[in-house]
């Protein structure tokens, strides 16, 4: 229902622009796993207290952890951006899975009585499935974090290179987002005002090698 509502809202032509809040929820990584775990621990500890005001924490957890990625997934569908859709759903999977696991561990730790007892075979199968899903999500989130690290490292080195060229008095057109193309591993320099020799180009290429 949340994805459908979001899809209908963002289907309105004036709401097609991706805001920073939307983009931030399309590339989850292992940090989101840690946030979900500790958020789930805090959530379940609070609602296990015998005071009604703590129930508000559950609503806050849903509003901050579960709704934003679902709304972002609807945006991805409405704009035809499957990368946004997949990334947002993965973030939702991280939050829902690890909040549930954190609740499970607190339930065990506080020794809540079981309403219904499963037989040993069913209990083992359910536990194995839960742990397998959690491990797969955790490993994939580490992989995404590593990819994010590589991209940030590349862009940092590229910005150092561009700053070095500008400090030589070279005039460049465009901002760094247009100049740095991480996907194709290119730095496009639009130079104006002066003609530069092949020696200059070779020197810059050597600087690129030095920066990795």
PDB file of C-alpha atoms in Angstrom:
ATOM      1  CA  UNK A   1       0.000   0.000   0.000  1.00  0.00           C
ATOM      2  CA  UNK A   2       2.873   2.383   0.814  1.00  0.00           C
ATOM      3  CA  UNK A   3       4.643   1.686  -2.487  1.00  0.00           C
ATOM      4  CA  UNK A   4       1.382   2.076  -4.431  1.00  0.00           C
ATOM      5  CA  UNK A   5       0.578   5.389  -2.715  1.00  0.00           C
ATOM      6  CA  UNK A   6       4.099   6.660  -3.360  1.00  0.00           C
ATOM      7  CA  UNK A   7       3.941   5.509  -6.992  1.00  0.00           C
ATOM      8  CA  UNK A   8       0.678   7.409  -7.574  1.00  0.00           C
ATOM      9  CA  UNK A   9       2.029  10.544  -5.873  1.00  0.00           C
ATOM     10  CA  UNK A  10       5.285  10.631  -7.855  1.00  0.00           C
ATOM     11  CA  UNK A  11       3.432   9.885 -11.091  1.00  0.00           C
ATOM     12  CA  UNK A  12       2.312  13.530 -10.965  1.00  0.00           C
ATOM     13  CA  UNK A  13       4.637  15.267 -13.506  1.00  0.00           C
ATOM     14  CA  UNK A  14       5.791  18.028 -11.144  1.00  0.00           C
ATOM     15  CA  UNK A  15       7.312  15.535  -8.648  1.00  0.00           C
ATOM     16  CA  UNK A  16       9.933  13.844 -10.859  1.00  0.00           C
ATOM     17  CA  UNK A  17      13.075  15.394  -9.342  1.00  0.00           C
ATOM     18  CA  UNK A  18      15.110  13.148  -7.027  1.00  0.00           C
ATOM     19  CA  UNK A  19      15.816  15.016  -3.782  1.00  0.00           C
ATOM     20  CA  UNK A  20      18.905  14.341  -1.608  1.00  0.00           C
ATOM     21  CA  UNK A  21      16.633  12.514   0.876  1.00  0.00           C
ATOM     22  CA  UNK A  22      15.469  10.130  -1.856  1.00  0.00           C
ATOM     23  CA  UNK A  23      18.975   9.518  -3.229  1.00  0.00           C
ATOM     24  CA  UNK A  24      20.301   8.839   0.276  1.00  0.00           C
ATOM     25  CA  UNK A  25      17.954   5.842   0.540  1.00  0.00           C
ATOM     26  CA  UNK A  26      18.943   4.196  -2.736  1.00  0.00           C
ATOM     27  CA  UNK A  27      22.453   3.036  -1.813  1.00  0.00           C
ATOM     28  CA  UNK A  28      22.377   1.181   1.509  1.00  0.00           C
ATOM     29  CA  UNK A  29      25.436  -0.544   2.963  1.00  0.00           C
ATOM     30  CA  UNK A  30      26.706  -2.192   6.129  1.00  0.00           C
ATOM     31  CA  UNK A  31      26.256   1.027   8.147  1.00  0.00           C
ATOM     32  CA  UNK A  32      22.514   0.712   7.630  1.00  0.00           C
ATOM     33  CA  UNK A  33      22.713  -2.813   9.058  1.00  0.00           C
ATOM     34  CA  UNK A  34      24.283  -1.482  12.260  1.00  0.00           C
ATOM     35  CA  UNK A  35      21.688   1.304  12.496  1.00  0.00           C
ATOM     36  CA  UNK A  36      18.867  -1.232  12.059  1.00  0.00           C
ATOM     37  CA  UNK A  37      20.312  -3.570  14.722  1.00  0.00           C
ATOM     38  CA  UNK A  38      20.732  -0.890  17.376  1.00  0.00           C
ATOM     39  CA  UNK A  39      17.446   0.745  16.417  1.00  0.00           C
ATOM     40  CA  UNK A  40      15.704  -2.605  16.800  1.00  0.00           C
ATOM     41  CA  UNK A  41      17.344  -3.202  20.177  1.00  0.00           C
ATOM     42  CA  UNK A  42      16.282   0.212  21.460  1.00  0.00           C
ATOM     43  CA  UNK A  43      12.785  -0.272  20.038  1.00  0.00           C
ATOM     44  CA  UNK A  44      12.129  -3.642  21.615  1.00  0.00           C
ATOM     45  CA  UNK A  45      13.689  -2.789  24.961  1.00  0.00           C
ATOM     46  CA  UNK A  46      11.463   0.287  25.153  1.00  0.00           C
ATOM     47  CA  UNK A  47       8.197  -1.481  24.279  1.00  0.00           C
ATOM     48  CA  UNK A  48       8.989  -4.250  26.762  1.00  0.00           C
ATOM     49  CA  UNK A  49       8.671  -1.689  29.566  1.00  0.00           C
ATOM     50  CA  UNK A  50       5.254  -1.620  31.281  1.00  0.00           C
ATOM     51  CA  UNK A  51       4.565   2.047  30.468  1.00  0.00           C
ATOM     52  CA  UNK A  52       2.229   3.085  27.620  1.00  0.00           C
ATOM     53  CA  UNK A  53       4.277   6.109  26.492  1.00  0.00           C
ATOM     54  CA  UNK A  54       7.040   3.795  25.291  1.00  0.00           C
ATOM     55  CA  UNK A  55       4.705   2.500  22.570  1.00  0.00           C
ATOM     56  CA  UNK A  56       5.338   5.743  20.704  1.00  0.00           C
ATOM     57  CA  UNK A  57       8.860   4.525  19.982  1.00  0.00           C
ATOM     58  CA  UNK A  58       7.415   1.790  17.759  1.00  0.00           C
ATOM     59  CA  UNK A  59       5.651   4.394  15.652  1.00  0.00           C
ATOM     60  CA  UNK A  60       8.837   6.429  15.373  1.00  0.00           C
ATOM     61  CA  UNK A  61      10.789   3.360  14.252  1.00  0.00           C
ATOM     62  CA  UNK A  62       8.241   2.627  11.534  1.00  0.00           C
ATOM     63  CA  UNK A  63       8.201   6.264  10.399  1.00  0.00           C
ATOM     64  CA  UNK A  64      12.003   6.612  10.214  1.00  0.00           C
ATOM     65  CA  UNK A  65      13.203   3.133   9.224  1.00  0.00           C
ATOM     66  CA  UNK A  66      10.480   1.478   7.157  1.00  0.00           C
ATOM     67  CA  UNK A  67       8.371   4.142   5.429  1.00  0.00           C
ATOM     68  CA  UNK A  68      11.130   6.211   3.729  1.00  0.00           C
ATOM     69  CA  UNK A  69      12.591   3.301   1.699  1.00  0.00           C
ATOM     70  CA  UNK A  70       9.096   2.174   0.642  1.00  0.00           C
ATOM     71  CA  UNK A  71       8.281   5.719  -0.525  1.00  0.00           C
ATOM     72  CA  UNK A  72      11.597   5.824  -2.390  1.00  0.00           C
ATOM     73  CA  UNK A  73      10.770   2.500  -4.054  1.00  0.00           C
ATOM     74  CA  UNK A  74       7.505   4.040  -5.271  1.00  0.00           C
ATOM     75  CA  UNK A  75       9.484   6.992  -6.640  1.00  0.00           C
ATOM     76  CA  UNK A  76      11.775   4.591  -8.513  1.00  0.00           C
ATOM     77  CA  UNK A  77       8.788   2.867 -10.109  1.00  0.00           C
ATOM     78  CA  UNK A  78       7.083   6.140 -11.021  1.00  0.00           C
ATOM     79  CA  UNK A  79      10.224   7.519 -12.690  1.00  0.00           C
ATOM     80  CA  UNK A  80      11.264   4.215 -14.267  1.00  0.00           C
ATOM     81  CA  UNK A  81      14.521   4.126 -12.301  1.00  0.00           C
ATOM     82  CA  UNK A  82      14.976   0.474 -11.325  1.00  0.00           C
ATOM     83  CA  UNK A  83      18.270   1.230  -9.549  1.00  0.00           C
ATOM     84  CA  UNK A  84      16.408   3.486  -7.116  1.00  0.00           C
ATOM     85  CA  UNK A  85      13.640   0.905  -6.758  1.00  0.00           C
ATOM     86  CA  UNK A  86      16.051  -1.982  -6.047  1.00  0.00           C
ATOM     87  CA  UNK A  87      18.259   0.031  -3.690  1.00  0.00           C
ATOM     88  CA  UNK A  88      15.294   1.277  -1.674  1.00  0.00           C
ATOM     89  CA  UNK A  89      13.781  -2.209  -1.373  1.00  0.00           C
ATOM     90  CA  UNK A  90      17.147  -3.542  -0.221  1.00  0.00           C
ATOM     91  CA  UNK A  91      17.275  -0.852   2.461  1.00  0.00           C
ATOM     92  CA  UNK A  92      13.751  -1.855   3.523  1.00  0.00           C
ATOM     93  CA  UNK A  93      14.909  -5.498   3.668  1.00  0.00           C
ATOM     94  CA  UNK A  94      17.880  -4.515   5.842  1.00  0.00           C
ATOM     95  CA  UNK A  95      15.745  -2.521   8.265  1.00  0.00           C
ATOM     96  CA  UNK A  96      12.895  -5.007   8.574  1.00  0.00           C
ATOM     97  CA  UNK A  97      15.183  -8.065   8.851  1.00  0.00           C
ATOM     98  CA  UNK A  98      17.595  -6.726  11.438  1.00  0.00           C
ATOM     99  CA  UNK A  99      14.944  -4.940  13.501  1.00  0.00           C
ATOM    100  CA  UNK A 100      13.137  -8.315  13.648  1.00  0.00           C
ATOM    101  CA  UNK A 101      16.346 -10.159  14.585  1.00  0.00           C
ATOM    102  CA  UNK A 102      17.135  -7.618  17.293  1.00  0.00           C
ATOM    103  CA  UNK A 103      13.619  -8.102  18.670  1.00  0.00           C
ATOM    104  CA  UNK A 104      14.165 -11.868  18.603  1.00  0.00           C
ATOM    105  CA  UNK A 105      17.389 -11.612  20.614  1.00  0.00           C
ATOM    106  CA  UNK A 106      15.847  -9.285  23.210  1.00  0.00           C
ATOM    107  CA  UNK A 107      12.871 -11.649  23.517  1.00  0.00           C
ATOM    108  CA  UNK A 108      15.303 -14.489  24.255  1.00  0.00           C
ATOM    109  CA  UNK A 109      17.387 -12.390  26.622  1.00  0.00           C
ATOM    110  CA  UNK A 110      14.374 -11.189  28.633  1.00  0.00           C
ATOM    111  CA  UNK A 111      12.926 -14.742  28.575  1.00  0.00           C
ATOM    112  CA  UNK A 112       9.495 -13.823  27.309  1.00  0.00           C
ATOM    113  CA  UNK A 113       7.156 -16.827  27.556  1.00  0.00           C
ATOM    114  CA  UNK A 114       6.215 -18.454  24.253  1.00  0.00           C
ATOM    115  CA  UNK A 115       2.565 -18.315  23.232  1.00  0.00           C
ATOM    116  CA  UNK A 116       2.983 -21.371  21.030  1.00  0.00           C
ATOM    117  CA  UNK A 117       5.745 -23.967  21.120  1.00  0.00           C
ATOM    118  CA  UNK A 118       7.082 -25.307  17.824  1.00  0.00           C
ATOM    119  CA  UNK A 119       8.499 -28.769  17.490  1.00  0.00           C
ATOM    120  CA  UNK A 120      12.294 -28.954  17.341  1.00  0.00           C
ATOM    121  CA  UNK A 121      12.427 -29.603  13.582  1.00  0.00           C
ATOM    122  CA  UNK A 122      10.243 -26.605  12.687  1.00  0.00           C
ATOM    123  CA  UNK A 123      12.076 -24.379  15.158  1.00  0.00           C
ATOM    124  CA  UNK A 124      15.454 -25.347  13.696  1.00  0.00           C
ATOM    125  CA  UNK A 125      14.240 -24.799  10.118  1.00  0.00           C
ATOM    126  CA  UNK A 126      12.822 -21.348  10.911  1.00  0.00           C
ATOM    127  CA  UNK A 127      16.019 -20.333  12.738  1.00  0.00           C
ATOM    128  CA  UNK A 128      18.219 -21.509   9.859  1.00  0.00           C
ATOM    129  CA  UNK A 129      16.114 -19.584   7.355  1.00  0.00           C
ATOM    130  CA  UNK A 130      16.258 -16.389   9.456  1.00  0.00           C
ATOM    131  CA  UNK A 131      20.018 -16.613   9.925  1.00  0.00           C
ATOM    132  CA  UNK A 132      20.610 -17.411   6.236  1.00  0.00           C
ATOM    133  CA  UNK A 133      18.597 -14.375   5.105  1.00  0.00           C
ATOM    134  CA  UNK A 134      20.413 -12.165   7.636  1.00  0.00           C
ATOM    135  CA  UNK A 135      23.856 -13.412   6.561  1.00  0.00           C
ATOM    136  CA  UNK A 136      23.100 -12.930   2.848  1.00  0.00           C
ATOM    137  CA  UNK A 137      21.861  -9.373   3.444  1.00  0.00           C
ATOM    138  CA  UNK A 138      24.828  -8.595   5.712  1.00  0.00           C
ATOM    139  CA  UNK A 139      27.418  -9.891   3.212  1.00  0.00           C
ATOM    140  CA  UNK A 140      25.799  -8.019   0.328  1.00  0.00           C
ATOM    141  CA  UNK A 141      25.685  -4.818   2.403  1.00  0.00           C
ATOM    142  CA  UNK A 142      29.439  -5.174   3.085  1.00  0.00           C
ATOM    143  CA  UNK A 143      30.004  -5.546  -0.664  1.00  0.00           C
ATOM    144  CA  UNK A 144      27.984  -2.377  -1.344  1.00  0.00           C
ATOM    145  CA  UNK A 145      29.949  -0.524   1.345  1.00  0.00           C
ATOM    146  CA  UNK A 146      33.209  -1.592  -0.344  1.00  0.00           C
ATOM    147  CA  UNK A 147      31.924  -0.372  -3.712  1.00  0.00           C
ATOM    148  CA  UNK A 148      30.973   2.945  -2.114  1.00  0.00           C
ATOM    149  CA  UNK A 149      34.459   3.186  -0.605  1.00  0.00           C
ATOM    150  CA  UNK A 150      36.067   2.609  -4.023  1.00  0.00           C
ATOM    151  CA  UNK A 151      33.880   5.288  -5.614  1.00  0.00           C
ATOM    152  CA  UNK A 152      34.579   7.833  -2.866  1.00  0.00           C
ATOM    153  CA  UNK A 153      38.316   7.105  -3.040  1.00  0.00           C
ATOM    154  CA  UNK A 154      38.311   7.569  -6.824  1.00  0.00           C
ATOM    155  CA  UNK A 155      36.419  10.855  -6.591  1.00  0.00           C
ATOM    156  CA  UNK A 156      38.683  12.142  -3.807  1.00  0.00           C
ATOM    157  CA  UNK A 157      41.795  11.428  -5.870  1.00  0.00           C
ATOM    158  CA  UNK A 158      40.162  12.953  -8.950  1.00  0.00           C
ATOM    159  CA  UNK A 159      39.338  16.121  -7.025  1.00  0.00           C
ATOM    160  CA  UNK A 160      42.968  16.344  -5.857  1.00  0.00           C
ATOM    161  CA  UNK A 161      44.087  16.043  -9.479  1.00  0.00           C
ATOM    162  CA  UNK A 162      41.642  18.717 -10.656  1.00  0.00           C
ATOM    163  CA  UNK A 163      42.628  21.042  -7.802  1.00  0.00           C
ATOM    164  CA  UNK A 164      46.292  20.590  -8.766  1.00  0.00           C
ATOM    165  CA  UNK A 165      45.591  21.524 -12.375  1.00  0.00           C
ATOM    166  CA  UNK A 166      43.594  24.590 -11.333  1.00  0.00           C
ATOM    167  CA  UNK A 167      46.434  25.689  -9.067  1.00  0.00           C
ATOM    168  CA  UNK A 168      48.684  25.778 -12.164  1.00  0.00           C
ATOM    169  CA  UNK A 169      46.392  28.443 -13.608  1.00  0.00           C
ATOM    170  CA  UNK A 170      44.489  26.156 -15.963  1.00  0.00           C
ATOM    171  CA  UNK A 171      40.913  27.323 -16.562  1.00  0.00           C
ATOM    172  CA  UNK A 172      38.287  24.558 -16.583  1.00  0.00           C
ATOM    173  CA  UNK A 173      34.611  24.689 -17.566  1.00  0.00           C
ATOM    174  CA  UNK A 174      32.027  22.752 -15.556  1.00  0.00           C
ATOM    175  CA  UNK A 175      31.772  21.493 -11.999  1.00  0.00           C
ATOM    176  CA  UNK A 176      33.371  18.369 -10.562  1.00  0.00           C
ATOM    177  CA  UNK A 177      30.209  16.282 -10.979  1.00  0.00           C
ATOM    178  CA  UNK A 178      30.347  16.861 -14.743  1.00  0.00           C
ATOM    179  CA  UNK A 179      34.109  16.395 -14.950  1.00  0.00           C
ATOM    180  CA  UNK A 180      34.447  13.199 -12.902  1.00  0.00           C
ATOM    181  CA  UNK A 181      32.911  10.129 -14.557  1.00  0.00           C
ATOM    182  CA  UNK A 182      33.389   7.259 -12.089  1.00  0.00           C
ATOM    183  CA  UNK A 183      31.332   4.750 -14.069  1.00  0.00           C
ATOM    184  CA  UNK A 184      33.650   4.929 -17.091  1.00  0.00           C
ATOM    185  CA  UNK A 185      36.736   5.811 -14.991  1.00  0.00           C
ATOM    186  CA  UNK A 186      37.285   9.092 -16.833  1.00  0.00           C
ATOM    187  CA  UNK A 187      38.066  12.665 -15.915  1.00  0.00           C
ATOM    188  CA  UNK A 188      36.859  14.987 -18.675  1.00  0.00           C
ATOM    189  CA  UNK A 189      38.654  18.326 -18.646  1.00  0.00           C
ATOM    190  CA  UNK A 190      37.072  21.158 -20.640  1.00  0.00           C
ATOM    191  CA  UNK A 191      39.953  23.620 -20.918  1.00  0.00           C
ATOM    192  CA  UNK A 192      39.701  27.161 -22.277  1.00  0.00           C
ATOM    193  CA  UNK A 193      41.869  30.248 -22.673  1.00  0.00           C
ATOM    194  CA  UNK A 194      45.180  28.577 -23.518  1.00  0.00           C
ATOM    195  CA  UNK A 195      46.483  25.866 -25.826  1.00  0.00           C
ATOM    196  CA  UNK A 196      48.461  23.186 -23.977  1.00  0.00           C
ATOM    197  CA  UNK A 197      51.250  21.123 -25.480  1.00  0.00           C
ATOM    198  CA  UNK A 198      51.552  17.299 -25.599  1.00  0.00           C
ATOM    199  CA  UNK A 199      54.160  17.638 -22.822  1.00  0.00           C
ATOM    200  CA  UNK A 200      51.532  19.169 -20.542  1.00  0.00           C
ATOM    201  CA  UNK A 201      49.165  16.336 -21.347  1.00  0.00           C
ATOM    202  CA  UNK A 202      51.863  13.734 -20.652  1.00  0.00           C
ATOM    203  CA  UNK A 203      52.705  15.419 -17.327  1.00  0.00           C
ATOM    204  CA  UNK A 204      49.042  15.349 -16.298  1.00  0.00           C
ATOM    205  CA  UNK A 205      48.760  11.682 -17.281  1.00  0.00           C
ATOM    206  CA  UNK A 206      51.768  10.920 -15.084  1.00  0.00           C
ATOM    207  CA  UNK A 207      50.040  12.720 -12.219  1.00  0.00           C
ATOM    208  CA  UNK A 208      47.002  10.485 -12.753  1.00  0.00           C
ATOM    209  CA  UNK A 209      49.251   7.409 -12.482  1.00  0.00           C
ATOM    210  CA  UNK A 210      50.803   8.769  -9.250  1.00  0.00           C
ATOM    211  CA  UNK A 211      47.300   9.226  -7.770  1.00  0.00           C
ATOM    212  CA  UNK A 212      46.276   5.723  -8.762  1.00  0.00           C
TER     213      UNK A 212
END
